[in-house]
XYZ file of C-alpha atoms in Angstrom:
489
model
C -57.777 -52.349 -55.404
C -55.829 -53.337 -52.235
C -51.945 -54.016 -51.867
C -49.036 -55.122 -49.729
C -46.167 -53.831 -48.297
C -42.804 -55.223 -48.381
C -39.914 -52.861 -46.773
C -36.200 -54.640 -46.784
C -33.336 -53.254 -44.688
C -29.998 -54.224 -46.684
C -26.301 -53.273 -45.876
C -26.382 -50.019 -46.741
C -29.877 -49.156 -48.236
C -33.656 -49.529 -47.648
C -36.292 -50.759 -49.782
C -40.257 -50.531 -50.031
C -42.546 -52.020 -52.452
C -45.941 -51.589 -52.957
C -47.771 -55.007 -54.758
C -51.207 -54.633 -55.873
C -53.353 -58.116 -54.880
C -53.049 -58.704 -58.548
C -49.272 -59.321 -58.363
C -47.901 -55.914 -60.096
C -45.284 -53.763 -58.406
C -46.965 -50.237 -58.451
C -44.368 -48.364 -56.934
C -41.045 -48.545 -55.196
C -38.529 -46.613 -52.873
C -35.154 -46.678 -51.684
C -33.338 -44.811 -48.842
C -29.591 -44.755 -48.062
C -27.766 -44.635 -44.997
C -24.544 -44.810 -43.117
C -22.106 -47.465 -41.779
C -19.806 -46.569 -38.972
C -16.445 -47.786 -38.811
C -15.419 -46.254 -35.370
C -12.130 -48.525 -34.966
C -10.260 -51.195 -37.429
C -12.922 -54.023 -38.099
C -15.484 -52.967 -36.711
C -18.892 -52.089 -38.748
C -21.837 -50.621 -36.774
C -25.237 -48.877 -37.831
C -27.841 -46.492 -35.910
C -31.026 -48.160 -36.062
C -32.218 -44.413 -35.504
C -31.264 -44.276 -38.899
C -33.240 -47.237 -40.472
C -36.145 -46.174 -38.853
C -35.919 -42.504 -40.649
C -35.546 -44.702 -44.333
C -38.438 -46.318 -42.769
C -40.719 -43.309 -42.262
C -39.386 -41.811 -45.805
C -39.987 -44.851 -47.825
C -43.879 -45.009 -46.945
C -44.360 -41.694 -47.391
C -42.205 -41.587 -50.577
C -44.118 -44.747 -51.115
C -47.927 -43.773 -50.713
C -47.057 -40.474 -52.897
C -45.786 -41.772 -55.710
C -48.457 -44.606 -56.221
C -51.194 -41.949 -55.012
C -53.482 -44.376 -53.041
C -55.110 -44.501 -49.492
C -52.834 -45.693 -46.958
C -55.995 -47.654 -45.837
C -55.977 -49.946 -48.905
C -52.708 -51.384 -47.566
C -53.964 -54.896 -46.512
C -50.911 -56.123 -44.852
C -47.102 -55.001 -44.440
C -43.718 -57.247 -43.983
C -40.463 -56.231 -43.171
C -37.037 -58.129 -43.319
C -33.500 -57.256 -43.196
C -29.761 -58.832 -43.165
C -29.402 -61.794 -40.445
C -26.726 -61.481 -37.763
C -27.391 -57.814 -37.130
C -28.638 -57.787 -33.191
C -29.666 -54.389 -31.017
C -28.969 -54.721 -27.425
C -31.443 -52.875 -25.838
C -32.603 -52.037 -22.005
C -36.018 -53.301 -20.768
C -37.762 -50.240 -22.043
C -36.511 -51.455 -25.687
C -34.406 -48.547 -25.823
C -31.224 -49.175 -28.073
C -27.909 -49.226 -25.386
C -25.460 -48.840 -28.432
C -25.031 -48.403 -31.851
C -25.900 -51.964 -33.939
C -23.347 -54.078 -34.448
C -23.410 -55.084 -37.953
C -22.918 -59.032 -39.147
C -19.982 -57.371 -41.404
C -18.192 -56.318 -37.717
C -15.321 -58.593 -37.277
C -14.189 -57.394 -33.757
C -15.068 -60.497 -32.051
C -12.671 -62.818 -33.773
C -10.827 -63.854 -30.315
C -14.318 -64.184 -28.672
C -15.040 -66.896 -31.517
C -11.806 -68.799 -31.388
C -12.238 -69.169 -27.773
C -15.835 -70.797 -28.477
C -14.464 -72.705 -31.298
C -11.528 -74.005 -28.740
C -14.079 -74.927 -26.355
C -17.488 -75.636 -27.320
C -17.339 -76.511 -31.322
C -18.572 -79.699 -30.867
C -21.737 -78.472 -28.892
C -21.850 -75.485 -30.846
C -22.025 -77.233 -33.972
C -24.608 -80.104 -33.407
C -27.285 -77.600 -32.028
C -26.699 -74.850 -34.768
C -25.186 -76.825 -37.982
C -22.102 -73.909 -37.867
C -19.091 -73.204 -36.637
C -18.224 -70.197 -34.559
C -17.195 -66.995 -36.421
C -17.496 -62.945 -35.947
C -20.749 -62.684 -37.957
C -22.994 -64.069 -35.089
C -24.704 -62.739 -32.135
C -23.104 -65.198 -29.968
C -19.697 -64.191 -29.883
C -20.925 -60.544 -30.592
C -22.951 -60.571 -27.297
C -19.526 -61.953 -25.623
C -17.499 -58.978 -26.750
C -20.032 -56.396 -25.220
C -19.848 -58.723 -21.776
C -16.486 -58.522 -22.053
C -15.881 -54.828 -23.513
C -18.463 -52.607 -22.151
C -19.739 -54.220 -18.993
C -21.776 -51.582 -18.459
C -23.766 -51.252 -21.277
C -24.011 -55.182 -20.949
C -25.609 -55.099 -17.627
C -28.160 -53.229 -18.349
C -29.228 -55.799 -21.169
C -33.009 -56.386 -21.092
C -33.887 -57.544 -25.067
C -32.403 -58.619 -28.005
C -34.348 -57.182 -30.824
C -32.686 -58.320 -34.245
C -32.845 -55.342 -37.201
C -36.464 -56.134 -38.884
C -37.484 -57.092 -35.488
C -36.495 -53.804 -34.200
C -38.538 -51.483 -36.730
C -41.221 -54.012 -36.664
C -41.827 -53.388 -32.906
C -41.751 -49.476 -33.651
C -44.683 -50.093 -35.973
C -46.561 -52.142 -33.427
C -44.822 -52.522 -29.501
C -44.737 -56.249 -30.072
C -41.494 -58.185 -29.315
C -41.291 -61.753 -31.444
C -38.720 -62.613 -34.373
C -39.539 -65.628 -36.679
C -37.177 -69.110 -36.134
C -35.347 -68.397 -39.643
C -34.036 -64.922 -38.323
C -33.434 -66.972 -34.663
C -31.167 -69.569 -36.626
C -28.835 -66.880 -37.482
C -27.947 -65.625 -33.616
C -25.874 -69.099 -32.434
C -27.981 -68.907 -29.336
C -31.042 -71.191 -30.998
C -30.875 -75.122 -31.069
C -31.928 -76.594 -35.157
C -33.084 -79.545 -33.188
C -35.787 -78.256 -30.889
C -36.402 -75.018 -32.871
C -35.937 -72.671 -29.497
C -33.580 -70.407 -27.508
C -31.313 -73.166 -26.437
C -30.394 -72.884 -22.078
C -26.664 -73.755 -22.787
C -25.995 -71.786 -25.917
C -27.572 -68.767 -23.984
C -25.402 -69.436 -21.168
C -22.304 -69.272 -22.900
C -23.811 -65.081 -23.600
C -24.086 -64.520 -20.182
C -27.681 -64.401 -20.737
C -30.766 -65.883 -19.853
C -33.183 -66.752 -22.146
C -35.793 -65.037 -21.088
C -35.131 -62.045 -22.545
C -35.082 -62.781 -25.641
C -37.938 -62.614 -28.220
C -40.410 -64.589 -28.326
C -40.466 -67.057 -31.597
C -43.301 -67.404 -34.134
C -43.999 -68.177 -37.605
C -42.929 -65.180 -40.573
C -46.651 -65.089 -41.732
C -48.369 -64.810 -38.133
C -49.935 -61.621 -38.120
C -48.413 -60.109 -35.032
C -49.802 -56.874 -34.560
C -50.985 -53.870 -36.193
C -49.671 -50.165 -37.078
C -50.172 -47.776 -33.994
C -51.244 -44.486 -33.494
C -47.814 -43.260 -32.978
C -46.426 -45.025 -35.537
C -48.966 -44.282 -38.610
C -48.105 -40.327 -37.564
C -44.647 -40.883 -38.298
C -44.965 -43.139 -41.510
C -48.104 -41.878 -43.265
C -49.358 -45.498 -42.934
C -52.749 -45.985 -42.079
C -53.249 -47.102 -38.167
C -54.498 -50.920 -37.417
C -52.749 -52.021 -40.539
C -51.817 -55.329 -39.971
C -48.210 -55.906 -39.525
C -46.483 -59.810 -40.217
C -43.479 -60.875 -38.527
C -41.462 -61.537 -41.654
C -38.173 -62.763 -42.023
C -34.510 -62.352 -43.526
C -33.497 -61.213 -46.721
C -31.889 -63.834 -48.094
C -34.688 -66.250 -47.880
C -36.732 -63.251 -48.965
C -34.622 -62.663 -52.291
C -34.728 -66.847 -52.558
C -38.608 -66.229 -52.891
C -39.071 -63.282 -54.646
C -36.564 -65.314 -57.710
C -39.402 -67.679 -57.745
C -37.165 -70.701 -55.601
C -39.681 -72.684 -53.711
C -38.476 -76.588 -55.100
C -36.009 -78.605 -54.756
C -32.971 -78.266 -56.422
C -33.440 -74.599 -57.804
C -30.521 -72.835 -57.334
C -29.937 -68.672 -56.737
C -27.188 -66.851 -57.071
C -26.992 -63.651 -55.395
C -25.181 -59.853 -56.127
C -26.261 -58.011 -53.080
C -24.277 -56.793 -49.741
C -23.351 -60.088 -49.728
C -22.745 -62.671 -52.199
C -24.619 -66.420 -51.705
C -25.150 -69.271 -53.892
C -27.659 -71.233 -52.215
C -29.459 -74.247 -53.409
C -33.003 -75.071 -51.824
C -32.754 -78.718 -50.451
C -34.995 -81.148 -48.530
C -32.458 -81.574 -45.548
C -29.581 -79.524 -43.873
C -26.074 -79.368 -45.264
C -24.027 -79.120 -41.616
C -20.740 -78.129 -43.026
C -17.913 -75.259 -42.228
C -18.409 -74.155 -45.697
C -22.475 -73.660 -45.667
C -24.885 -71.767 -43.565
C -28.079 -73.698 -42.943
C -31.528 -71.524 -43.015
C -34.990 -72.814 -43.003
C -36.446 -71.844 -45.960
C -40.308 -70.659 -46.023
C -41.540 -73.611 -47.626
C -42.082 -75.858 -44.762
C -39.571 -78.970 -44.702
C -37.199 -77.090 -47.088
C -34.072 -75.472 -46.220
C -31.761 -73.302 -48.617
C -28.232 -73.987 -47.331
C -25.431 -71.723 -48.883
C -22.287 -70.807 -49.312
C -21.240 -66.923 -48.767
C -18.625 -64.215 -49.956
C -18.326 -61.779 -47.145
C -18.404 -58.530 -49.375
C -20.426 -58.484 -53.359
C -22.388 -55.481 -53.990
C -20.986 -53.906 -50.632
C -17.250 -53.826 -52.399
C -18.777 -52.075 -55.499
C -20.365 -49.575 -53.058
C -17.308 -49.157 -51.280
C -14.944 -48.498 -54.240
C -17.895 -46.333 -55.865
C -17.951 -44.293 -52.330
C -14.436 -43.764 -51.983
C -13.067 -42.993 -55.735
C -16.194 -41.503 -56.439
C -18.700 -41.707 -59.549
C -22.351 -43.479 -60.683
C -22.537 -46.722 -61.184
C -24.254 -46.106 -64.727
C -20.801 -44.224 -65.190
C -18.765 -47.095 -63.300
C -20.077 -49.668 -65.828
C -19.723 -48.080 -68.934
C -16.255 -47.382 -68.864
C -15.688 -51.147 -67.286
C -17.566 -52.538 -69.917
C -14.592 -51.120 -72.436
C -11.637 -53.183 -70.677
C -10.578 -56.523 -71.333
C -11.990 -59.500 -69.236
C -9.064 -59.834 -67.293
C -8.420 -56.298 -66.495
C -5.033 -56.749 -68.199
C -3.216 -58.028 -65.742
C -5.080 -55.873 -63.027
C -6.709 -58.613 -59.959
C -9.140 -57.606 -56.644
C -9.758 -60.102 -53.928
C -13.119 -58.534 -52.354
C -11.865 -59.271 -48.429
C -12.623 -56.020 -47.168
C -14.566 -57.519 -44.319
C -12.864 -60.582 -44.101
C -14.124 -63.900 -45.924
C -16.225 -66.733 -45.568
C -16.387 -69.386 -48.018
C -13.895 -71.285 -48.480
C -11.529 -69.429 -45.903
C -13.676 -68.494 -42.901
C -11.102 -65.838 -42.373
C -12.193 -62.063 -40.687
C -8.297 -61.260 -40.611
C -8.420 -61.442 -44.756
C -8.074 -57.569 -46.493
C -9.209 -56.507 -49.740
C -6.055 -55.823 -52.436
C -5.555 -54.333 -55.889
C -2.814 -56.868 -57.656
C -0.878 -56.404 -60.989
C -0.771 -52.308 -61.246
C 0.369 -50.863 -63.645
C 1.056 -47.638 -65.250
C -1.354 -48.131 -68.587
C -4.326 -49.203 -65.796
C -7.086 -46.487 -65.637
C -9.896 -46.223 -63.504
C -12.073 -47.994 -65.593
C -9.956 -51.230 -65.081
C -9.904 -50.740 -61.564
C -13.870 -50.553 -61.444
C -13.929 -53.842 -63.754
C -11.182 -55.585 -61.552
C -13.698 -54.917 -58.044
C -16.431 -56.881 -60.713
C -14.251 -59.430 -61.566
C -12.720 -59.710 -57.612
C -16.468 -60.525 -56.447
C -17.861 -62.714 -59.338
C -14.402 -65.087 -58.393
C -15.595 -65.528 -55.299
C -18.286 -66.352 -56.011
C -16.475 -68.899 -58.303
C -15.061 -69.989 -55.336
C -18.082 -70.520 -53.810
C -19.449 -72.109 -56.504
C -16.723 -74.630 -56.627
C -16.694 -75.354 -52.646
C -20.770 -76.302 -52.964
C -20.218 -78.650 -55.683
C -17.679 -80.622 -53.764
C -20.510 -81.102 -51.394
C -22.492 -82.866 -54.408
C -26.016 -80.959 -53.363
C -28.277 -81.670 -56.022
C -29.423 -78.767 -58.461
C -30.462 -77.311 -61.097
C -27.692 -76.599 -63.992
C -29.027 -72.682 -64.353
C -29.170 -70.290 -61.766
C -31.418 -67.285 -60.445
C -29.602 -64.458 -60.236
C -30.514 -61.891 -57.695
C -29.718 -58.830 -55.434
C -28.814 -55.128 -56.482
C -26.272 -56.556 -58.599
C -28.624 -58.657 -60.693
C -29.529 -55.357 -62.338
C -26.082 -54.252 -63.982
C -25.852 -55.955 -67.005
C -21.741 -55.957 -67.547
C -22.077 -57.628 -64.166
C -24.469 -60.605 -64.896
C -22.203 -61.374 -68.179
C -19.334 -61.541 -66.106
C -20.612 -63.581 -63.420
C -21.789 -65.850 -66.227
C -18.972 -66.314 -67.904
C -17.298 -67.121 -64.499
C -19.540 -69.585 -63.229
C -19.846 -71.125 -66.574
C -24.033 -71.508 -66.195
C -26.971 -69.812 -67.697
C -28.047 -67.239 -65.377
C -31.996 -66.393 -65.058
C -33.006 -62.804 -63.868
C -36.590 -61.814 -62.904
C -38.280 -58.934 -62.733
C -37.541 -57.808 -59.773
C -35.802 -60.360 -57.114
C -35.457 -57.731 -54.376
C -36.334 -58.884 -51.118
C -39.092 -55.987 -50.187
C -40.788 -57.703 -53.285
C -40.773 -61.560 -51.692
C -42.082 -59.452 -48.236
C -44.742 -57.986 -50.077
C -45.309 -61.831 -51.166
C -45.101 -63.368 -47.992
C -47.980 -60.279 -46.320
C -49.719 -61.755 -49.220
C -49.833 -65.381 -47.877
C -50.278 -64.060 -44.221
C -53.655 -62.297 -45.304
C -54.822 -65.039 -47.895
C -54.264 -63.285 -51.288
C -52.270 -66.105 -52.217
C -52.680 -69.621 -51.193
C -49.487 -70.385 -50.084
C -45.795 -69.602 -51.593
C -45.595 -71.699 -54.926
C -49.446 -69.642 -55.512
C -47.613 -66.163 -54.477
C -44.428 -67.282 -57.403
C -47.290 -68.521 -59.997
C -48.833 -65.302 -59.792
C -45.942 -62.846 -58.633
C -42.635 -63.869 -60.317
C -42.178 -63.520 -63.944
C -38.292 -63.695 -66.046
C -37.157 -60.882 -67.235
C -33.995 -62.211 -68.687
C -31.715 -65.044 -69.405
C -27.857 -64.437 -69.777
C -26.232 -67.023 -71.545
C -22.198 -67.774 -70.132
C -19.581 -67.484 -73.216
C -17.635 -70.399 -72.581
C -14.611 -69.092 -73.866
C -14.177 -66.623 -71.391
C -15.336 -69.180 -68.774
C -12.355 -71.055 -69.972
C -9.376 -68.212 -69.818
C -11.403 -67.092 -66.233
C -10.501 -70.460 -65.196
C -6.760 -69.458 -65.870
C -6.839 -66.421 -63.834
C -8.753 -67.728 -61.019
C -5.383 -69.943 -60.496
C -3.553 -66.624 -60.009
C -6.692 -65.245 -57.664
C -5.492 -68.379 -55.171
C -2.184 -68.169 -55.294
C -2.290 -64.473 -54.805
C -5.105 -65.416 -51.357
C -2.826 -68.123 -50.391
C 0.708 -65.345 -50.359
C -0.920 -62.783 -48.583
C -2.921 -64.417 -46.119
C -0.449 -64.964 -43.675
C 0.489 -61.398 -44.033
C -2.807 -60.333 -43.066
C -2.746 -62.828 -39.753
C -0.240 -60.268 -38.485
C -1.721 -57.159 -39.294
């Protein structure tokens, strides 16, 4: 038997999973680790320390399944867009990662937005904002002009701990589409958007396809893994388009809905959707794209109130699953990183509305579910405005997909039938796509056929849909008080 390796770097976690060539997940891993928060806004990881979950999920990986490291036919890796390491010439990291989350280069993108929207816009189908490289880059110029001059590559995060595995420096165009330095239109580094940087093109990674076969594990690097050297090593790509695949959404009109660090509803389409509410990524499928809408903080607000008042999320659930939808009278808006859809706002905060004395902890943990599913909502609502054809059920998918309190209540809100499959985790859609790359399945639609199977189907009760309506009136009106508050803050 041979199998592939899928490893996904998410906004606070890692993932492996080993796929036999049959399509069966034989064994999986997970590793944990930090983000920084050195001053207000800002949100920064050590890719030192995705490269140690890297090194303890193979090992972890190829012990718990037992086999040879040798029968691993091909590995993939993909992580979060947006999340760019400066590094020197010698690819040596000049700072700590900062993280799409980071929103400390909100004056860097009004000034691009107040001078080069138009531009900006027609070459990359979005509009400035703190979660790309572009204005990211800008703040380091402007902020730490030393570091900055001694720029010599721009790895982004898979492409990073992809070159530790094999020394070779490339990224894939759907992980280049998320930096604001690449032009939609030609498919390459773009002269002027690099220019606006204070870079040169040159230095940055070359682009090729996610299933080239780029290189292989080195001698160095199978020491420190346990993987087996000359393993072949794909480029990959980014999660989201990895979780997109891994749900089984390769055709028109299917639609995912995703729980993870993030939240996205995305929709896979023939065409791009240039809009300030959507983000426009090729999809893997060639001439398909999966524009989306986005809520800044899903499973990464769950983490966060988990982390700071403490407890399980087995724990967390069953005690929220006792409360009234509603929370009685208890409301979270999930802005602790800012927003994106419908606001586009990095100045936004997270709040706890409506406390009173009778409210536990258990309504507080239902209240952060509730907080994220209605933004969700919200996105929902802004992409059918937009009248993109779909499908009138969902996929849902990310870390999230697995509570089940959660996937009722995010039913219920959107008011659809929500799918889940057995596992929708992007280090499963890698494993996939280092299946296509080495020909153990023909091509994506083969890989879903083979791969993808439903696990569950949550049906929305309407009458909740109906009084969540109610309250999501109240979730507005309580965004559109404090909003300006937060613009002086």
């Amino acid at each position: 038997m041979k199998y592939l390796l899928g490893i996904d770097f998410g906004g606070g976690a890692s993932k492996a999973t080993l796929l036999s060539e049959e399509g069966i997940i034989v064994a999986e891993h997970s590793v944990e680790y930090p983000t920084l928060h050195p001053n207000k806004g800002w949100c920064e990881q050590n890719p030192d320390d995705w490269y140690k979950a890297l090194c303890e999920d193979t090992k972890a990986l190829i012990k718990k399944s037992g086999i040879d490291a040798a029968d691993i036919m091909a590995i993939a890796v993909d992580s979060a867009t947006h999340t760019a390491v400066l590094c020197d010439s010698d690819a040596k990291p000049l700072r700590a990662a900062i993280h799409w989350t980071d929103t400390r280069s909100i004056a860097e993108a009004a000034a691009l937005k107040a001078t080069h929207e138009d531009m900006i816009v027609k070459k990359t189908y979005s509009k400035p904002g703190t979660i790309w490289t572009l204005p990211q880059i800008i703040w380091v110029k402007e902020n730490e002009p030393e570091t900055f001059s001694k720029l010599g590559k721009i790895f982004f995060e898979k492409d990073y701990l992809r070159y530790q595995l094999t020394g070779v420096y490339c990224t894939d165009y759907i992980e280049a589409q998320g930096s604001m330095l690449f032009d939609n239109n030609t498919m390459e580094w773009d002269d002027e958007l690099c220019k606006l940087a204070g870079i040169d093109k040159s230095i940055m990674p070359k682009i090729v396809k996610p299933t080239d076969v780029i290189g292989s594990v080195t001698a160095k690097a199978a020491e420190e893994t346990g993987l087996f050297e000359g393993t072949p090593v794909i480029c990959g790509t980014t999660d989201t388009v990895m979780e997109v695949f891994a749900s089984g959404a390769v055709e028109e009109g299917n639609m995912t809905v995703k729980l993870a660090t993030a939240g996205r509803i995305c929709v896979i389409t023939d065409k791009q959707y240039p809009h300030p509410y959507l983000i426009n990524y090729a999809h893997i499928v060639d001439g398909l794209w999966y524009p989306g809408t986005a809520t800044k903080a899903a499973a990464s607000s769950y983490r966060w109130y988990r982390d700071t008042f403490g407890g399980e999320y087995k724990e967390l659930d069953m005690g929220a699953a006792k409360i009234n939808m509603g929370c009685d009278g208890l409301m979270f808006h999930p802005y602790i990183n800012g927003e994106l859809t419908p606001y586009n706002d990095p100045k936004l905060c997270g709040s706890f509305i409506g406390v009173r004395a009778e409210h536990t902890k258990a309504h507080f943990t239902r209240a952060v579910l509730e907080g994220v599913s209605f933004s969700l909502l919200h996105s929902m609502m802004a992409l059918n405005e937009l009248k993109i054809p779909h499908d009138s059920y969902g996929t849902l998918i990310g870390g999230g997909a697995k509570g089940k309190l959660w996937k009722q209540i995010t039913a219920d809100m959107l008011g659809i039938t929500l799918k889940t499959t057995e596992s929708s985790d992007s280090s499963f859609g890698s494993a996939m796509l280092a299946g296509i790359a080495v020909g153990v399945f023909k091509d994506a639609k083969d890989a879903v056929k083979k791969c993808v199977k439903v696990n569950d189907t949550v049906e929305p009760n309407m009458e909740n849909h109906a009084k969540y309506m109610e309250l999501f009136e109240v979730y507005k009106k309580v965004h559109d008080a404090l909003a300006p508050i937060y613009k002086d803050r």
